[in-house]
mmCIF file of C-alpha atoms and ligand atoms in Angstrom:
data_model
loop_
_atom_site.group_PDB
_atom_site.id
_atom_site.type_symbol
_atom_site.label_atom_id
_atom_site.label_comp_id
_atom_site.label_asym_id
_atom_site.label_seq_id
_atom_site.Cartn_x
_atom_site.Cartn_y
_atom_site.Cartn_z
ATOM 1 C CA UNK A 22 127.170 72.100 116.432
ATOM 2 C CA UNK A 23 130.931 72.344 117.038
ATOM 3 C CA UNK A 24 131.980 75.239 119.267
ATOM 4 C CA UNK A 25 133.547 78.097 117.323
ATOM 5 C CA UNK A 26 137.238 78.661 117.850
ATOM 6 C CA UNK A 27 138.594 82.032 118.989
ATOM 7 C CA UNK A 28 142.310 82.589 118.403
ATOM 8 C CA UNK A 29 143.939 85.500 120.254
ATOM 9 C CA UNK A 30 147.357 86.739 119.103
ATOM 10 C CA UNK A 31 148.845 89.334 121.437
ATOM 11 C CA UNK A 32 150.769 90.327 124.517
ATOM 12 C CA UNK A 33 151.335 88.729 127.889
ATOM 13 C CA UNK A 34 152.514 90.856 130.837
ATOM 14 C CA UNK A 35 152.893 90.715 134.563
ATOM 15 C CA UNK A 36 151.099 93.717 136.052
ATOM 16 C CA UNK A 37 152.384 95.497 139.151
ATOM 17 C CA UNK A 38 149.672 97.810 140.371
ATOM 18 C CA UNK A 39 149.440 100.448 143.095
ATOM 19 C CA UNK A 40 145.888 101.473 143.929
ATOM 20 C CA UNK A 41 146.192 104.851 145.605
ATOM 21 C CA UNK A 42 144.309 108.093 146.081
ATOM 22 C CA UNK A 43 145.613 110.175 143.194
ATOM 23 C CA UNK A 44 147.934 109.729 140.244
ATOM 24 C CA UNK A 45 151.278 111.551 140.710
ATOM 25 C CA UNK A 46 152.134 114.503 138.450
ATOM 26 C CA UNK A 47 155.559 114.365 136.711
ATOM 27 C CA UNK A 48 158.247 114.775 139.379
ATOM 28 C CA UNK A 49 155.782 114.217 142.225
ATOM 29 C CA UNK A 50 155.917 111.380 144.775
ATOM 30 C CA UNK A 51 152.620 110.131 146.145
ATOM 31 C CA UNK A 52 152.584 107.787 149.136
ATOM 32 C CA UNK A 53 149.807 105.560 150.434
ATOM 33 C CA UNK A 54 147.908 102.913 148.545
ATOM 34 C CA UNK A 55 148.057 99.151 148.148
ATOM 35 C CA UNK A 56 150.300 97.013 145.910
ATOM 36 C CA UNK A 57 149.069 94.071 143.834
ATOM 37 C CA UNK A 58 150.851 91.826 141.336
ATOM 38 C CA UNK A 59 148.977 89.686 138.816
ATOM 39 C CA UNK A 60 148.713 88.514 135.226
ATOM 40 C CA UNK A 61 147.929 91.071 132.522
ATOM 41 C CA UNK A 62 148.701 92.155 128.975
ATOM 42 C CA UNK A 63 145.976 93.146 126.537
ATOM 43 C CA UNK A 64 146.225 89.924 124.518
ATOM 44 C CA UNK A 65 146.230 87.682 127.565
ATOM 45 C CA UNK A 66 143.384 89.606 129.217
ATOM 46 C CA UNK A 67 141.249 89.234 126.092
ATOM 47 C CA UNK A 68 142.056 85.523 125.821
ATOM 48 C CA UNK A 69 141.140 84.978 129.487
ATOM 49 C CA UNK A 70 137.924 87.002 129.102
ATOM 50 C CA UNK A 71 136.874 84.961 126.061
ATOM 51 C CA UNK A 72 137.631 81.685 127.865
ATOM 52 C CA UNK A 73 135.891 82.605 131.143
ATOM 53 C CA UNK A 74 132.837 83.760 129.218
ATOM 54 C CA UNK A 75 132.519 80.395 127.506
ATOM 55 C CA UNK A 76 134.613 80.161 124.323
ATOM 56 C CA UNK A 77 137.144 77.657 123.024
ATOM 57 C CA UNK A 78 140.345 79.764 123.027
ATOM 58 C CA UNK A 79 143.852 79.382 121.618
ATOM 59 C CA UNK A 80 146.282 82.061 122.826
ATOM 60 C CA UNK A 81 149.442 82.870 120.867
ATOM 61 C CA UNK A 82 152.050 85.101 122.506
ATOM 62 C CA UNK A 83 155.738 85.204 123.371
ATOM 63 C CA UNK A 84 157.025 85.201 126.947
ATOM 64 C CA UNK A 85 160.526 85.163 128.407
ATOM 65 C CA UNK A 86 162.368 82.066 129.591
ATOM 66 C CA UNK A 87 161.930 83.323 133.141
ATOM 67 C CA UNK A 88 159.741 82.819 136.189
ATOM 68 C CA UNK A 89 157.187 85.403 135.016
ATOM 69 C CA UNK A 90 156.860 83.540 131.713
ATOM 70 C CA UNK A 91 156.478 80.181 133.515
ATOM 71 C CA UNK A 92 153.819 81.634 135.825
ATOM 72 C CA UNK A 93 151.943 83.225 132.936
ATOM 73 C CA UNK A 94 151.751 79.963 130.959
ATOM 74 C CA UNK A 95 150.740 78.000 134.064
ATOM 75 C CA UNK A 96 147.944 80.538 134.656
ATOM 76 C CA UNK A 97 146.606 80.307 131.086
ATOM 77 C CA UNK A 98 146.668 76.491 131.360
ATOM 78 C CA UNK A 99 144.655 76.646 134.601
ATOM 79 C CA UNK A 100 142.071 78.724 132.716
ATOM 80 C CA UNK A 101 141.734 75.913 130.152
ATOM 81 C CA UNK A 102 143.237 77.996 127.342
ATOM 82 C CA UNK A 103 145.180 76.144 124.621
ATOM 83 C CA UNK A 104 148.789 77.264 125.278
ATOM 84 C CA UNK A 105 150.479 74.831 122.894
ATOM 85 C CA UNK A 106 151.556 77.615 120.514
ATOM 86 C CA UNK A 107 152.979 80.006 123.128
ATOM 87 C CA UNK A 108 156.585 80.834 122.269
ATOM 88 C CA UNK A 109 159.622 81.725 124.398
ATOM 89 C CA UNK A 110 162.133 84.542 123.973
ATOM 90 C CA UNK A 111 165.546 85.233 125.479
ATOM 91 C CA UNK A 112 164.194 88.673 126.494
ATOM 92 C CA UNK A 113 162.454 89.207 129.836
ATOM 93 C CA UNK A 114 158.700 88.614 129.952
ATOM 94 C CA UNK A 115 156.534 91.714 129.463
ATOM 95 C CA UNK A 116 155.905 93.833 132.533
ATOM 96 C CA UNK A 117 153.442 96.663 133.208
ATOM 97 C CA UNK A 118 153.557 99.234 136.004
ATOM 98 C CA UNK A 119 150.046 100.493 136.710
ATOM 99 C CA UNK A 120 148.868 103.332 138.936
ATOM 100 C CA UNK A 121 145.164 103.510 139.793
ATOM 101 C CA UNK A 122 143.479 106.479 141.505
ATOM 102 C CA UNK A 123 140.537 106.543 143.903
ATOM 103 C CA UNK A 124 138.047 106.815 141.022
ATOM 104 C CA UNK A 125 139.478 103.762 139.246
ATOM 105 C CA UNK A 126 141.261 105.659 136.454
ATOM 106 C CA UNK A 127 144.734 104.384 135.645
ATOM 107 C CA UNK A 128 147.953 105.135 133.859
ATOM 108 C CA UNK A 129 150.099 102.296 132.556
ATOM 109 C CA UNK A 130 153.729 101.988 131.514
ATOM 110 C CA UNK A 131 154.712 98.764 129.732
ATOM 111 C CA UNK A 132 158.182 97.244 129.258
ATOM 112 C CA UNK A 133 157.210 94.865 126.407
ATOM 113 C CA UNK A 134 160.315 92.635 126.532
ATOM 114 C CA UNK A 135 159.482 89.273 124.956
ATOM 115 C CA UNK A 136 156.280 90.651 123.361
ATOM 116 C CA UNK A 137 158.518 92.609 120.944
ATOM 117 C CA UNK A 138 160.056 89.352 119.757
ATOM 118 C CA UNK A 139 156.830 87.866 118.379
ATOM 119 C CA UNK A 140 157.978 88.125 114.774
ATOM 120 C CA UNK A 141 156.422 87.736 111.338
ATOM 121 C CA UNK A 142 158.364 84.447 111.046
ATOM 122 C CA UNK A 143 156.709 83.271 114.277
ATOM 123 C CA UNK A 144 153.292 84.160 112.874
ATOM 124 C CA UNK A 145 154.148 82.275 109.666
ATOM 125 C CA UNK A 146 155.117 79.228 111.719
ATOM 126 C CA UNK A 147 151.694 79.131 113.414
ATOM 127 C CA UNK A 148 149.699 80.070 110.290
ATOM 128 C CA UNK A 149 147.847 76.693 110.234
ATOM 129 C CA UNK A 150 146.441 77.460 113.705
ATOM 130 C CA UNK A 151 145.379 80.961 112.686
ATOM 131 C CA UNK A 152 143.669 79.508 109.599
ATOM 132 C CA UNK A 153 141.523 77.312 111.866
ATOM 133 C CA UNK A 154 140.105 80.356 113.708
ATOM 134 C CA UNK A 155 136.458 81.312 113.326
ATOM 135 C CA UNK A 156 137.347 84.594 115.041
ATOM 136 C CA UNK A 157 140.814 86.147 115.366
ATOM 137 C CA UNK A 158 141.258 88.754 118.096
ATOM 138 C CA UNK A 159 144.170 91.232 117.846
ATOM 139 C CA UNK A 160 145.526 94.261 119.740
ATOM 140 C CA UNK A 161 148.679 96.364 119.272
ATOM 141 C CA UNK A 162 151.115 95.285 122.000
ATOM 142 C CA UNK A 163 153.163 93.094 119.637
ATOM 143 C CA UNK A 164 155.101 94.282 116.548
ATOM 144 C CA UNK A 165 152.814 95.830 113.911
ATOM 145 C CA UNK A 166 154.120 93.641 111.013
ATOM 146 C CA UNK A 167 153.114 90.567 113.037
ATOM 147 C CA UNK A 168 149.631 91.986 113.654
ATOM 148 C CA UNK A 169 149.248 92.704 109.931
ATOM 149 C CA UNK A 170 150.443 89.224 108.991
ATOM 150 C CA UNK A 171 148.088 87.469 111.409
ATOM 151 C CA UNK A 172 145.131 89.568 110.193
ATOM 152 C CA UNK A 173 145.922 88.774 106.555
ATOM 153 C CA UNK A 174 146.273 85.021 107.150
ATOM 154 C CA UNK A 175 142.979 84.875 109.067
ATOM 155 C CA UNK A 176 141.060 87.099 106.663
ATOM 156 C CA UNK A 177 142.215 85.107 103.640
ATOM 157 C CA UNK A 178 141.090 81.930 105.404
ATOM 158 C CA UNK A 179 137.616 83.410 105.941
ATOM 159 C CA UNK A 180 137.822 84.203 109.662
ATOM 160 C CA UNK A 181 136.124 87.222 111.271
ATOM 161 C CA UNK A 182 139.018 89.460 112.361
ATOM 162 C CA UNK A 183 138.551 91.769 115.375
ATOM 163 C CA UNK A 184 141.103 94.504 116.101
ATOM 164 C CA UNK A 185 141.286 96.441 119.356
ATOM 165 C CA UNK A 186 143.659 99.268 118.280
ATOM 166 C CA UNK A 187 145.277 99.718 121.697
ATOM 167 C CA UNK A 188 147.675 101.190 122.621
ATOM 168 C CA UNK A 189 146.713 103.924 120.136
ATOM 169 C CA UNK A 190 148.928 104.385 117.094
ATOM 170 C CA UNK A 191 148.580 104.962 113.363
ATOM 171 C CA UNK A 192 147.644 101.843 111.433
ATOM 172 C CA UNK A 193 149.007 100.668 108.075
ATOM 173 C CA UNK A 194 146.204 100.662 105.457
ATOM 174 C CA UNK A 195 146.818 96.973 104.774
ATOM 175 C CA UNK A 196 145.778 96.109 108.316
ATOM 176 C CA UNK A 197 142.345 97.722 108.118
ATOM 177 C CA UNK A 198 141.617 95.969 104.819
ATOM 178 C CA UNK A 199 141.955 92.642 106.637
ATOM 179 C CA UNK A 200 139.864 93.588 109.682
ATOM 180 C CA UNK A 201 136.129 92.854 109.965
ATOM 181 C CA UNK A 202 135.430 94.716 113.235
ATOM 182 C CA UNK A 203 137.452 97.406 114.989
ATOM 183 C CA UNK A 204 136.841 98.330 118.641
ATOM 184 C CA UNK A 205 138.542 101.664 119.425
ATOM 185 C CA UNK A 206 137.871 104.000 122.353
ATOM 186 C CA UNK A 207 137.170 107.696 121.781
ATOM 187 C CA UNK A 208 140.858 108.708 121.733
ATOM 188 C CA UNK A 209 141.785 105.906 119.342
ATOM 189 C CA UNK A 210 138.845 106.795 117.067
ATOM 190 C CA UNK A 211 140.105 110.395 116.819
ATOM 191 C CA UNK A 212 143.685 109.260 116.139
ATOM 192 C CA UNK A 213 142.712 106.737 113.460
ATOM 193 C CA UNK A 214 140.370 109.109 111.622
ATOM 194 C CA UNK A 215 142.065 112.462 112.187
ATOM 195 C CA UNK A 216 138.637 113.786 113.226
ATOM 196 C CA UNK A 217 137.987 115.285 116.664
ATOM 197 C CA UNK A 218 135.493 113.107 118.563
ATOM 198 C CA UNK A 219 134.324 115.508 121.244
ATOM 199 C CA UNK A 220 130.635 115.197 120.335
ATOM 200 C CA UNK A 221 128.439 112.592 118.668
ATOM 201 C CA UNK A 222 128.522 114.337 115.289
ATOM 202 C CA UNK A 223 132.335 114.215 115.291
ATOM 203 C CA UNK A 224 132.266 110.591 116.323
ATOM 204 C CA UNK A 225 129.915 109.631 113.488
ATOM 205 C CA UNK A 226 132.147 111.468 110.956
ATOM 206 C CA UNK A 227 135.231 109.779 112.387
ATOM 207 C CA UNK A 228 133.684 106.321 112.127
ATOM 208 C CA UNK A 229 132.648 106.999 108.517
ATOM 209 C CA UNK A 230 136.311 107.772 107.741
ATOM 210 C CA UNK A 231 137.484 104.561 109.428
ATOM 211 C CA UNK A 232 134.887 102.488 107.549
ATOM 212 C CA UNK A 233 136.034 104.057 104.280
ATOM 213 C CA UNK A 234 139.462 102.519 104.995
ATOM 214 C CA UNK A 235 137.929 99.048 104.591
ATOM 215 C CA UNK A 236 136.497 97.968 107.983
ATOM 216 C CA UNK A 237 132.840 96.932 107.835
ATOM 217 C CA UNK A 238 131.879 97.086 111.521
ATOM 218 C CA UNK A 239 132.933 99.505 114.268
ATOM 219 C CA UNK A 240 132.166 99.583 117.987
ATOM 220 C CA UNK A 241 133.382 102.725 119.767
ATOM 221 C CA UNK A 242 133.715 102.335 123.532
ATOM 222 C CA UNK A 243 132.853 105.457 125.514
ATOM 223 C CA UNK A 244 133.663 104.463 129.111
ATOM 224 C CA UNK A 245 130.851 105.468 131.489
ATOM 225 C CA UNK A 246 128.776 106.566 128.470
ATOM 226 C CA UNK A 247 128.574 103.022 127.075
ATOM 227 C CA UNK A 248 129.327 102.297 123.417
ATOM 228 C CA UNK A 249 128.143 103.003 119.884
ATOM 229 C CA UNK A 250 127.767 100.127 117.437
ATOM 230 C CA UNK A 251 128.050 100.834 113.700
ATOM 231 C CA UNK A 252 126.951 97.895 111.585
ATOM 232 C CA UNK A 253 125.399 97.978 108.094
ATOM 233 C CA UNK A 254 123.600 101.327 107.926
ATOM 234 C CA UNK A 255 122.493 101.166 111.568
ATOM 235 C CA UNK A 256 123.885 102.885 114.661
ATOM 236 C CA UNK A 257 122.976 101.366 118.039
ATOM 237 C CA UNK A 258 123.725 103.132 121.324
ATOM 238 C CA UNK A 259 124.440 100.691 124.160
ATOM 239 C CA UNK A 260 124.231 102.366 127.593
ATOM 240 C CA UNK A 261 126.814 101.576 130.292
ATOM 241 C CA UNK A 262 125.773 99.889 133.528
ATOM 242 C CA UNK A 263 125.829 102.312 136.464
ATOM 243 C CA UNK A 264 128.439 100.940 138.868
ATOM 244 C CA UNK A 265 131.109 102.224 141.267
ATOM 245 C CA UNK A 266 134.473 101.768 139.481
ATOM 246 C CA UNK A 267 137.481 100.855 141.640
ATOM 247 C CA UNK A 268 139.924 99.938 138.837
ATOM 248 C CA UNK A 269 139.201 100.229 135.109
ATOM 249 C CA UNK A 270 142.260 98.125 134.111
ATOM 250 C CA UNK A 271 141.243 95.393 131.628
ATOM 251 C CA UNK A 272 137.683 96.725 131.246
ATOM 252 C CA UNK A 273 138.331 97.321 127.530
ATOM 253 C CA UNK A 274 139.961 93.896 127.233
ATOM 254 C CA UNK A 275 136.977 92.225 128.883
ATOM 255 C CA UNK A 276 134.715 94.084 126.464
ATOM 256 C CA UNK A 277 136.669 92.860 123.410
ATOM 257 C CA UNK A 278 136.892 89.253 124.638
ATOM 258 C CA UNK A 279 133.168 89.284 125.408
ATOM 259 C CA UNK A 280 132.199 90.696 122.002
ATOM 260 C CA UNK A 281 134.152 87.856 120.387
ATOM 261 C CA UNK A 282 132.271 85.338 122.528
ATOM 262 C CA UNK A 283 128.909 86.918 121.729
ATOM 263 C CA UNK A 284 129.605 86.828 118.000
ATOM 264 C CA UNK A 285 130.828 83.231 118.239
ATOM 265 C CA UNK A 286 127.405 82.405 119.713
ATOM 266 C CA UNK A 287 125.677 84.104 116.774
ATOM 267 C CA UNK A 288 124.532 87.177 118.717
ATOM 268 C CA UNK A 289 124.064 90.268 116.544
ATOM 269 C CA UNK A 290 126.764 92.926 117.009
ATOM 270 C CA UNK A 291 124.528 95.157 119.214
ATOM 271 C CA UNK A 292 123.562 92.085 121.296
ATOM 272 C CA UNK A 293 127.236 91.142 121.653
ATOM 273 C CA UNK A 294 128.070 94.732 122.717
ATOM 274 C CA UNK A 295 125.316 94.642 125.364
ATOM 275 C CA UNK A 296 126.704 91.318 126.641
ATOM 276 C CA UNK A 297 130.223 92.813 126.676
ATOM 277 C CA UNK A 298 128.974 95.873 128.585
ATOM 278 C CA UNK A 299 127.671 93.624 131.384
ATOM 279 C CA UNK A 300 130.986 91.768 131.559
ATOM 280 C CA UNK A 301 133.169 94.895 131.660
ATOM 281 C CA UNK A 302 130.910 96.484 134.311
ATOM 282 C CA UNK A 303 131.989 93.635 136.600
ATOM 283 C CA UNK A 304 135.676 94.085 135.731
ATOM 284 C CA UNK A 305 135.720 97.768 136.769
ATOM 285 C CA UNK A 306 134.356 96.897 140.205
ATOM 286 C CA UNK A 307 137.368 94.683 140.983
ATOM 287 C CA UNK A 308 141.102 95.392 141.324
ATOM 288 C CA UNK A 309 143.639 94.017 138.853
ATOM 289 C CA UNK A 310 143.562 92.911 135.221
ATOM 290 C CA UNK A 311 142.885 89.192 134.767
ATOM 291 C CA UNK A 312 141.929 88.831 138.423
ATOM 292 C CA UNK A 313 138.943 91.104 137.797
ATOM 293 C CA UNK A 314 137.552 89.409 134.662
ATOM 294 C CA UNK A 315 134.203 87.676 135.297
ATOM 295 C CA UNK A 316 133.098 84.130 134.499
ATOM 296 C CA UNK A 317 129.935 83.452 132.493
ATOM 297 C CA UNK A 318 128.059 82.503 135.674
ATOM 298 C CA UNK A 319 128.758 85.990 137.114
ATOM 299 C CA UNK A 320 126.711 87.597 134.345
ATOM 300 C CA UNK A 321 123.349 86.078 135.237
HETATM 301 O O1 LIG L 9 144.589 96.755 129.050
HETATM 302 C C1 LIG L 9 145.195 96.555 130.295
HETATM 303 C C2 LIG L 9 146.564 95.970 130.128
HETATM 304 O O2 LIG L 9 147.390 96.904 129.483
HETATM 305 C C3 LIG L 9 147.255 95.638 131.414
HETATM 306 O O3 LIG L 9 146.968 94.339 131.873
HETATM 307 C C4 LIG L 9 148.734 95.877 131.097
HETATM 308 O O4 LIG L 9 149.511 94.724 131.126
HETATM 309 C C5 LIG L 9 148.736 96.557 129.732
HETATM 310 O O5 LIG L 9 149.124 95.698 128.743
#
């Protein structure tokens, strides 16, 4: 049987990370800690996760005509990702400044640069590639009209469309009608539904509201509490692995890439979420974004 094709449309960044003791408050300077630079961006992280975990991946993004863009493309090529549809912009490549505390929690500030230039016209120009996808994986670090367009093209062609609605923002109704599976965290679930998600009852209400907007399947990620999978009329609770987190950057991206891989291998959604939980548990125990994403052999 031919391998299923996963197409990822999204952002590519260079991450500059300081792993320190505590996150500074506004106006505060905190010294100490270690500096790392490496490849990141939610789209790129998800593409790399899907590839390392065993899928055939095409990544579509826009980078600058600069050294960071050159390095990013060279890195995706080394991973074995199809980079033939990556576009260039006259803007600088995307950059993220990331602070990580002793417990692995982070805060991130992104200068999107070239990611903002991935236009609807660009998406139109690569529509034939999107139509070939079995699974399309999307996030929200590129312009919203481009996300909507890619989702519509893929959905109309019969692909399974996965949306990770991060960074959190309100979504146009047209987007959700073209999405098969949405993977929000607790904060994003509350924002999308307008329902407070402080307890399980709230979460279940919130997911019902999101599903009423046209999305069939929902997986809510709950950090150290695992995830909840809503599919058909079933709810499955997938526990987290108990590990010592050093840096949670890209844990959600690993989870999304891994779910796509699981589904491409015909796992059920709860099985794919359990597989994704194992993968992201490895990511949180390592520093960096793409540098921390595991390979399939690491999951045995
Ligand atoms: O999800 C983590 C990613 O968010 C980082 O790699 C950073 O680039 C930001 O896009």
